[in-house]
């Protein structure tokens, strides 16, 4: 049941994939492998704060302006360190050979890695599956097993 619940959550919440080439893959690997747990936490905080700017999430905006600025500065330090120091060779190659698609793909992978690091926390994992109690799994299963037209 837990496995089915997690698969359903991943399927419903997975972002749209964009395809990039070998240079973006190299940049992606470098960026993910070069970030620490603290970097990933800082990235998740930045994503949370920025996502909260969307009008539909206005009620969840609880971060003070000074805190938001510090979170943005922390993200800038991480980004600069990755692109200028740790992954400069891969970043150059990705930009020269694949343009912005290479960067987009690498940053998407970095965001996914940061999100996955959060999901390893037992409280987060439990919370991520809690919505399943409200899903009529029999209806979902019936719909998925229905013959195609």
JSON list of C-alpha atoms in Angstrom, two decimals:
[
{"chain": "A", "resi": 1, "resn": "UNK", "atom": "CA", "xyz": [0.00, 0.00, 0.00]},
{"chain": "A", "resi": 2, "resn": "UNK", "atom": "CA", "xyz": [2.79, 2.41, 0.92]},
{"chain": "A", "resi": 3, "resn": "UNK", "atom": "CA", "xyz": [4.65, 1.65, -2.29]},
{"chain": "A", "resi": 4, "resn": "UNK", "atom": "CA", "xyz": [1.50, 2.20, -4.35]},
{"chain": "A", "resi": 5, "resn": "UNK", "atom": "CA", "xyz": [0.83, 5.46, -2.53]},
{"chain": "A", "resi": 6, "resn": "UNK", "atom": "CA", "xyz": [4.33, 6.76, -3.19]},
{"chain": "A", "resi": 7, "resn": "UNK", "atom": "CA", "xyz": [4.17, 5.77, -6.86]},
{"chain": "A", "resi": 8, "resn": "UNK", "atom": "CA", "xyz": [0.88, 7.61, -7.21]},
{"chain": "A", "resi": 9, "resn": "UNK", "atom": "CA", "xyz": [2.30, 10.70, -5.52]},
{"chain": "A", "resi": 10, "resn": "UNK", "atom": "CA", "xyz": [5.40, 10.71, -7.72]},
{"chain": "A", "resi": 11, "resn": "UNK", "atom": "CA", "xyz": [3.30, 10.24, -10.84]},
{"chain": "A", "resi": 12, "resn": "UNK", "atom": "CA", "xyz": [0.98, 13.09, -9.93]},
{"chain": "A", "resi": 13, "resn": "UNK", "atom": "CA", "xyz": [3.70, 15.47, -8.77]},
{"chain": "A", "resi": 14, "resn": "UNK", "atom": "CA", "xyz": [6.48, 14.72, -11.29]},
{"chain": "A", "resi": 15, "resn": "UNK", "atom": "CA", "xyz": [7.56, 17.76, -13.31]},
{"chain": "A", "resi": 16, "resn": "UNK", "atom": "CA", "xyz": [7.52, 17.83, -17.08]},
{"chain": "A", "resi": 17, "resn": "UNK", "atom": "CA", "xyz": [10.76, 16.48, -18.44]},
{"chain": "A", "resi": 18, "resn": "UNK", "atom": "CA", "xyz": [12.88, 18.28, -20.97]},
{"chain": "A", "resi": 19, "resn": "UNK", "atom": "CA", "xyz": [15.54, 16.39, -22.86]},
{"chain": "A", "resi": 20, "resn": "UNK", "atom": "CA", "xyz": [19.09, 17.58, -23.09]},
{"chain": "A", "resi": 21, "resn": "UNK", "atom": "CA", "xyz": [22.29, 16.05, -24.33]},
{"chain": "A", "resi": 22, "resn": "UNK", "atom": "CA", "xyz": [25.55, 14.69, -22.98]},
{"chain": "A", "resi": 23, "resn": "UNK", "atom": "CA", "xyz": [26.93, 18.09, -21.97]},
{"chain": "A", "resi": 24, "resn": "UNK", "atom": "CA", "xyz": [23.88, 18.89, -19.89]},
{"chain": "A", "resi": 25, "resn": "UNK", "atom": "CA", "xyz": [24.11, 15.43, -18.34]},
{"chain": "A", "resi": 26, "resn": "UNK", "atom": "CA", "xyz": [27.73, 16.14, -17.35]},
{"chain": "A", "resi": 27, "resn": "UNK", "atom": "CA", "xyz": [26.75, 19.49, -15.84]},
{"chain": "A", "resi": 28, "resn": "UNK", "atom": "CA", "xyz": [23.84, 17.89, -14.08]},
{"chain": "A", "resi": 29, "resn": "UNK", "atom": "CA", "xyz": [26.04, 15.19, -12.52]},
{"chain": "A", "resi": 30, "resn": "UNK", "atom": "CA", "xyz": [28.64, 17.73, -11.46]},
{"chain": "A", "resi": 31, "resn": "UNK", "atom": "CA", "xyz": [26.10, 20.05, -9.87]},
{"chain": "A", "resi": 32, "resn": "UNK", "atom": "CA", "xyz": [24.28, 17.32, -7.99]},
{"chain": "A", "resi": 33, "resn": "UNK", "atom": "CA", "xyz": [27.52, 15.67, -6.83]},
{"chain": "A", "resi": 34, "resn": "UNK", "atom": "CA", "xyz": [29.06, 19.01, -5.82]},
{"chain": "A", "resi": 35, "resn": "UNK", "atom": "CA", "xyz": [26.26, 20.10, -3.50]},
{"chain": "A", "resi": 36, "resn": "UNK", "atom": "CA", "xyz": [26.23, 19.28, 0.18]},
{"chain": "A", "resi": 37, "resn": "UNK", "atom": "CA", "xyz": [23.21, 18.49, 2.31]},
{"chain": "A", "resi": 38, "resn": "UNK", "atom": "CA", "xyz": [23.35, 22.09, 3.53]},
{"chain": "A", "resi": 39, "resn": "UNK", "atom": "CA", "xyz": [23.36, 23.34, -0.09]},
{"chain": "A", "resi": 40, "resn": "UNK", "atom": "CA", "xyz": [20.32, 21.21, -0.89]},
{"chain": "A", "resi": 41, "resn": "UNK", "atom": "CA", "xyz": [18.52, 22.56, 2.18]},
{"chain": "A", "resi": 42, "resn": "UNK", "atom": "CA", "xyz": [19.33, 26.12, 1.11]},
{"chain": "A", "resi": 43, "resn": "UNK", "atom": "CA", "xyz": [18.03, 25.36, -2.38]},
{"chain": "A", "resi": 44, "resn": "UNK", "atom": "CA", "xyz": [14.78, 23.96, -1.01]},
{"chain": "A", "resi": 45, "resn": "UNK", "atom": "CA", "xyz": [14.32, 27.02, 1.20]},
{"chain": "A", "resi": 46, "resn": "UNK", "atom": "CA", "xyz": [14.84, 29.25, -1.83]},
{"chain": "A", "resi": 47, "resn": "UNK", "atom": "CA", "xyz": [12.33, 27.25, -3.91]},
{"chain": "A", "resi": 48, "resn": "UNK", "atom": "CA", "xyz": [9.80, 27.36, -1.07]},
{"chain": "A", "resi": 49, "resn": "UNK", "atom": "CA", "xyz": [10.13, 31.12, -0.64]},
{"chain": "A", "resi": 50, "resn": "UNK", "atom": "CA", "xyz": [9.93, 31.79, -4.38]},
{"chain": "A", "resi": 51, "resn": "UNK", "atom": "CA", "xyz": [7.01, 29.41, -4.99]},
{"chain": "A", "resi": 52, "resn": "UNK", "atom": "CA", "xyz": [5.15, 31.24, -2.21]},
{"chain": "A", "resi": 53, "resn": "UNK", "atom": "CA", "xyz": [5.18, 34.33, -4.45]},
{"chain": "A", "resi": 54, "resn": "UNK", "atom": "CA", "xyz": [2.50, 32.71, -6.62]},
{"chain": "A", "resi": 55, "resn": "UNK", "atom": "CA", "xyz": [-0.90, 34.27, -5.91]},
{"chain": "A", "resi": 56, "resn": "UNK", "atom": "CA", "xyz": [-2.47, 30.91, -5.10]},
{"chain": "A", "resi": 57, "resn": "UNK", "atom": "CA", "xyz": [0.06, 30.45, -2.29]},
{"chain": "A", "resi": 58, "resn": "UNK", "atom": "CA", "xyz": [-0.25, 33.92, -0.78]},
{"chain": "A", "resi": 59, "resn": "UNK", "atom": "CA", "xyz": [-1.65, 32.56, 2.47]},
{"chain": "A", "resi": 60, "resn": "UNK", "atom": "CA", "xyz": [1.61, 30.63, 3.02]},
{"chain": "A", "resi": 61, "resn": "UNK", "atom": "CA", "xyz": [3.93, 33.64, 2.71]},
{"chain": "A", "resi": 62, "resn": "UNK", "atom": "CA", "xyz": [5.31, 33.87, 6.21]},
{"chain": "A", "resi": 63, "resn": "UNK", "atom": "CA", "xyz": [8.93, 34.78, 5.54]},
{"chain": "A", "resi": 64, "resn": "UNK", "atom": "CA", "xyz": [10.05, 38.28, 6.43]},
{"chain": "A", "resi": 65, "resn": "UNK", "atom": "CA", "xyz": [11.67, 40.38, 3.72]},
{"chain": "A", "resi": 66, "resn": "UNK", "atom": "CA", "xyz": [15.12, 40.30, 5.34]},
{"chain": "A", "resi": 67, "resn": "UNK", "atom": "CA", "xyz": [14.99, 36.52, 5.62]},
{"chain": "A", "resi": 68, "resn": "UNK", "atom": "CA", "xyz": [13.96, 36.23, 1.98]},
{"chain": "A", "resi": 69, "resn": "UNK", "atom": "CA", "xyz": [16.91, 38.39, 0.94]},
{"chain": "A", "resi": 70, "resn": "UNK", "atom": "CA", "xyz": [19.30, 36.21, 2.95]},
{"chain": "A", "resi": 71, "resn": "UNK", "atom": "CA", "xyz": [17.87, 33.05, 1.39]},
{"chain": "A", "resi": 72, "resn": "UNK", "atom": "CA", "xyz": [18.34, 34.58, -2.07]},
{"chain": "A", "resi": 73, "resn": "UNK", "atom": "CA", "xyz": [21.94, 35.56, -1.22]},
{"chain": "A", "resi": 74, "resn": "UNK", "atom": "CA", "xyz": [22.65, 32.03, -0.03]},
{"chain": "A", "resi": 75, "resn": "UNK", "atom": "CA", "xyz": [21.30, 30.67, -3.30]},
{"chain": "A", "resi": 76, "resn": "UNK", "atom": "CA", "xyz": [23.47, 33.08, -5.28]},
{"chain": "A", "resi": 77, "resn": "UNK", "atom": "CA", "xyz": [26.58, 31.89, -3.43]},
{"chain": "A", "resi": 78, "resn": "UNK", "atom": "CA", "xyz": [25.76, 28.25, -4.20]},
{"chain": "A", "resi": 79, "resn": "UNK", "atom": "CA", "xyz": [25.00, 28.97, -7.84]},
{"chain": "A", "resi": 80, "resn": "UNK", "atom": "CA", "xyz": [28.15, 30.99, -8.31]},
{"chain": "A", "resi": 81, "resn": "UNK", "atom": "CA", "xyz": [30.30, 28.37, -6.61]},
{"chain": "A", "resi": 82, "resn": "UNK", "atom": "CA", "xyz": [28.87, 25.65, -8.85]},
{"chain": "A", "resi": 83, "resn": "UNK", "atom": "CA", "xyz": [29.14, 27.54, -12.14]},
{"chain": "A", "resi": 84, "resn": "UNK", "atom": "CA", "xyz": [32.41, 29.38, -11.52]},
{"chain": "A", "resi": 85, "resn": "UNK", "atom": "CA", "xyz": [34.42, 26.95, -9.40]},
{"chain": "A", "resi": 86, "resn": "UNK", "atom": "CA", "xyz": [33.22, 23.39, -9.10]},
{"chain": "A", "resi": 87, "resn": "UNK", "atom": "CA", "xyz": [31.49, 22.82, -12.44]},
{"chain": "A", "resi": 88, "resn": "UNK", "atom": "CA", "xyz": [32.93, 25.58, -14.65]},
{"chain": "A", "resi": 89, "resn": "UNK", "atom": "CA", "xyz": [34.21, 23.21, -17.34]},
{"chain": "A", "resi": 90, "resn": "UNK", "atom": "CA", "xyz": [30.88, 21.38, -17.58]},
{"chain": "A", "resi": 91, "resn": "UNK", "atom": "CA", "xyz": [28.91, 24.64, -17.46]},
{"chain": "A", "resi": 92, "resn": "UNK", "atom": "CA", "xyz": [30.91, 26.10, -20.35]},
{"chain": "A", "resi": 93, "resn": "UNK", "atom": "CA", "xyz": [30.55, 22.95, -22.43]},
{"chain": "A", "resi": 94, "resn": "UNK", "atom": "CA", "xyz": [26.80, 22.75, -21.78]},
{"chain": "A", "resi": 95, "resn": "UNK", "atom": "CA", "xyz": [26.27, 26.40, -22.74]},
{"chain": "A", "resi": 96, "resn": "UNK", "atom": "CA", "xyz": [28.43, 26.19, -25.86]},
{"chain": "A", "resi": 97, "resn": "UNK", "atom": "CA", "xyz": [26.90, 22.95, -27.11]},
{"chain": "A", "resi": 98, "resn": "UNK", "atom": "CA", "xyz": [23.34, 22.94, -25.83]},
{"chain": "A", "resi": 99, "resn": "UNK", "atom": "CA", "xyz": [22.54, 26.51, -24.84]},
{"chain": "A", "resi": 100, "resn": "UNK", "atom": "CA", "xyz": [20.03, 27.26, -22.12]},
{"chain": "A", "resi": 101, "resn": "UNK", "atom": "CA", "xyz": [18.45, 23.80, -22.41]},
{"chain": "A", "resi": 102, "resn": "UNK", "atom": "CA", "xyz": [21.61, 22.38, -20.86]},
{"chain": "A", "resi": 103, "resn": "UNK", "atom": "CA", "xyz": [21.35, 24.76, -17.92]},
{"chain": "A", "resi": 104, "resn": "UNK", "atom": "CA", "xyz": [17.62, 24.20, -17.51]},
{"chain": "A", "resi": 105, "resn": "UNK", "atom": "CA", "xyz": [18.10, 20.46, -17.40]},
{"chain": "A", "resi": 106, "resn": "UNK", "atom": "CA", "xyz": [20.94, 20.71, -14.88]},
{"chain": "A", "resi": 107, "resn": "UNK", "atom": "CA", "xyz": [19.03, 23.03, -12.56]},
{"chain": "A", "resi": 108, "resn": "UNK", "atom": "CA", "xyz": [15.93, 20.85, -12.77]},
{"chain": "A", "resi": 109, "resn": "UNK", "atom": "CA", "xyz": [18.03, 17.86, -11.71]},
{"chain": "A", "resi": 110, "resn": "UNK", "atom": "CA", "xyz": [19.56, 19.87, -8.87]},
{"chain": "A", "resi": 111, "resn": "UNK", "atom": "CA", "xyz": [16.09, 20.90, -7.68]},
{"chain": "A", "resi": 112, "resn": "UNK", "atom": "CA", "xyz": [14.90, 17.29, -7.86]},
{"chain": "A", "resi": 113, "resn": "UNK", "atom": "CA", "xyz": [17.92, 16.12, -5.86]},
{"chain": "A", "resi": 114, "resn": "UNK", "atom": "CA", "xyz": [17.23, 18.76, -3.23]},
{"chain": "A", "resi": 115, "resn": "UNK", "atom": "CA", "xyz": [13.57, 17.77, -3.08]},
{"chain": "A", "resi": 116, "resn": "UNK", "atom": "CA", "xyz": [14.44, 14.10, -2.77]},
{"chain": "A", "resi": 117, "resn": "UNK", "atom": "CA", "xyz": [16.79, 14.88, 0.11]},
{"chain": "A", "resi": 118, "resn": "UNK", "atom": "CA", "xyz": [13.85, 16.47, 1.93]},
{"chain": "A", "resi": 119, "resn": "UNK", "atom": "CA", "xyz": [11.60, 13.51, 1.20]},
{"chain": "A", "resi": 120, "resn": "UNK", "atom": "CA", "xyz": [14.03, 11.22, 3.03]},
{"chain": "A", "resi": 121, "resn": "UNK", "atom": "CA", "xyz": [12.94, 12.80, 6.28]},
{"chain": "A", "resi": 122, "resn": "UNK", "atom": "CA", "xyz": [10.35, 10.47, 7.88]},
{"chain": "A", "resi": 123, "resn": "UNK", "atom": "CA", "xyz": [7.94, 13.32, 8.74]},
{"chain": "A", "resi": 124, "resn": "UNK", "atom": "CA", "xyz": [8.05, 14.65, 5.19]},
{"chain": "A", "resi": 125, "resn": "UNK", "atom": "CA", "xyz": [7.64, 11.18, 3.69]},
{"chain": "A", "resi": 126, "resn": "UNK", "atom": "CA", "xyz": [4.62, 10.54, 5.91]},
{"chain": "A", "resi": 127, "resn": "UNK", "atom": "CA", "xyz": [3.11, 13.91, 5.01]},
{"chain": "A", "resi": 128, "resn": "UNK", "atom": "CA", "xyz": [3.67, 13.36, 1.28]},
{"chain": "A", "resi": 129, "resn": "UNK", "atom": "CA", "xyz": [1.54, 10.25, 1.36]},
{"chain": "A", "resi": 130, "resn": "UNK", "atom": "CA", "xyz": [-1.18, 11.50, 3.70]},
{"chain": "A", "resi": 131, "resn": "UNK", "atom": "CA", "xyz": [-3.42, 12.72, 0.84]},
{"chain": "A", "resi": 132, "resn": "UNK", "atom": "CA", "xyz": [-3.82, 9.14, -0.38]},
{"chain": "A", "resi": 133, "resn": "UNK", "atom": "CA", "xyz": [-6.27, 8.44, 2.42]},
{"chain": "A", "resi": 134, "resn": "UNK", "atom": "CA", "xyz": [-8.73, 10.66, 0.55]},
{"chain": "A", "resi": 135, "resn": "UNK", "atom": "CA", "xyz": [-8.25, 8.98, -2.84]},
{"chain": "A", "resi": 136, "resn": "UNK", "atom": "CA", "xyz": [-10.73, 6.31, -3.89]},
{"chain": "A", "resi": 137, "resn": "UNK", "atom": "CA", "xyz": [-8.08, 3.79, -4.92]},
{"chain": "A", "resi": 138, "resn": "UNK", "atom": "CA", "xyz": [-10.72, 1.38, -6.22]},
{"chain": "A", "resi": 139, "resn": "UNK", "atom": "CA", "xyz": [-11.87, 4.03, -8.72]},
{"chain": "A", "resi": 140, "resn": "UNK", "atom": "CA", "xyz": [-8.31, 4.78, -9.75]},
{"chain": "A", "resi": 141, "resn": "UNK", "atom": "CA", "xyz": [-7.53, 1.11, -10.20]},
{"chain": "A", "resi": 142, "resn": "UNK", "atom": "CA", "xyz": [-10.72, 0.56, -12.21]},
{"chain": "A", "resi": 143, "resn": "UNK", "atom": "CA", "xyz": [-9.92, 3.52, -14.45]},
{"chain": "A", "resi": 144, "resn": "UNK", "atom": "CA", "xyz": [-6.40, 2.28, -15.06]},
{"chain": "A", "resi": 145, "resn": "UNK", "atom": "CA", "xyz": [-7.61, -1.23, -15.89]},
{"chain": "A", "resi": 146, "resn": "UNK", "atom": "CA", "xyz": [-10.46, -0.12, -18.16]},
{"chain": "A", "resi": 147, "resn": "UNK", "atom": "CA", "xyz": [-10.08, -1.18, -21.78]},
{"chain": "A", "resi": 148, "resn": "UNK", "atom": "CA", "xyz": [-8.79, 1.52, -24.09]},
{"chain": "A", "resi": 149, "resn": "UNK", "atom": "CA", "xyz": [-11.21, 2.89, -26.62]}
]
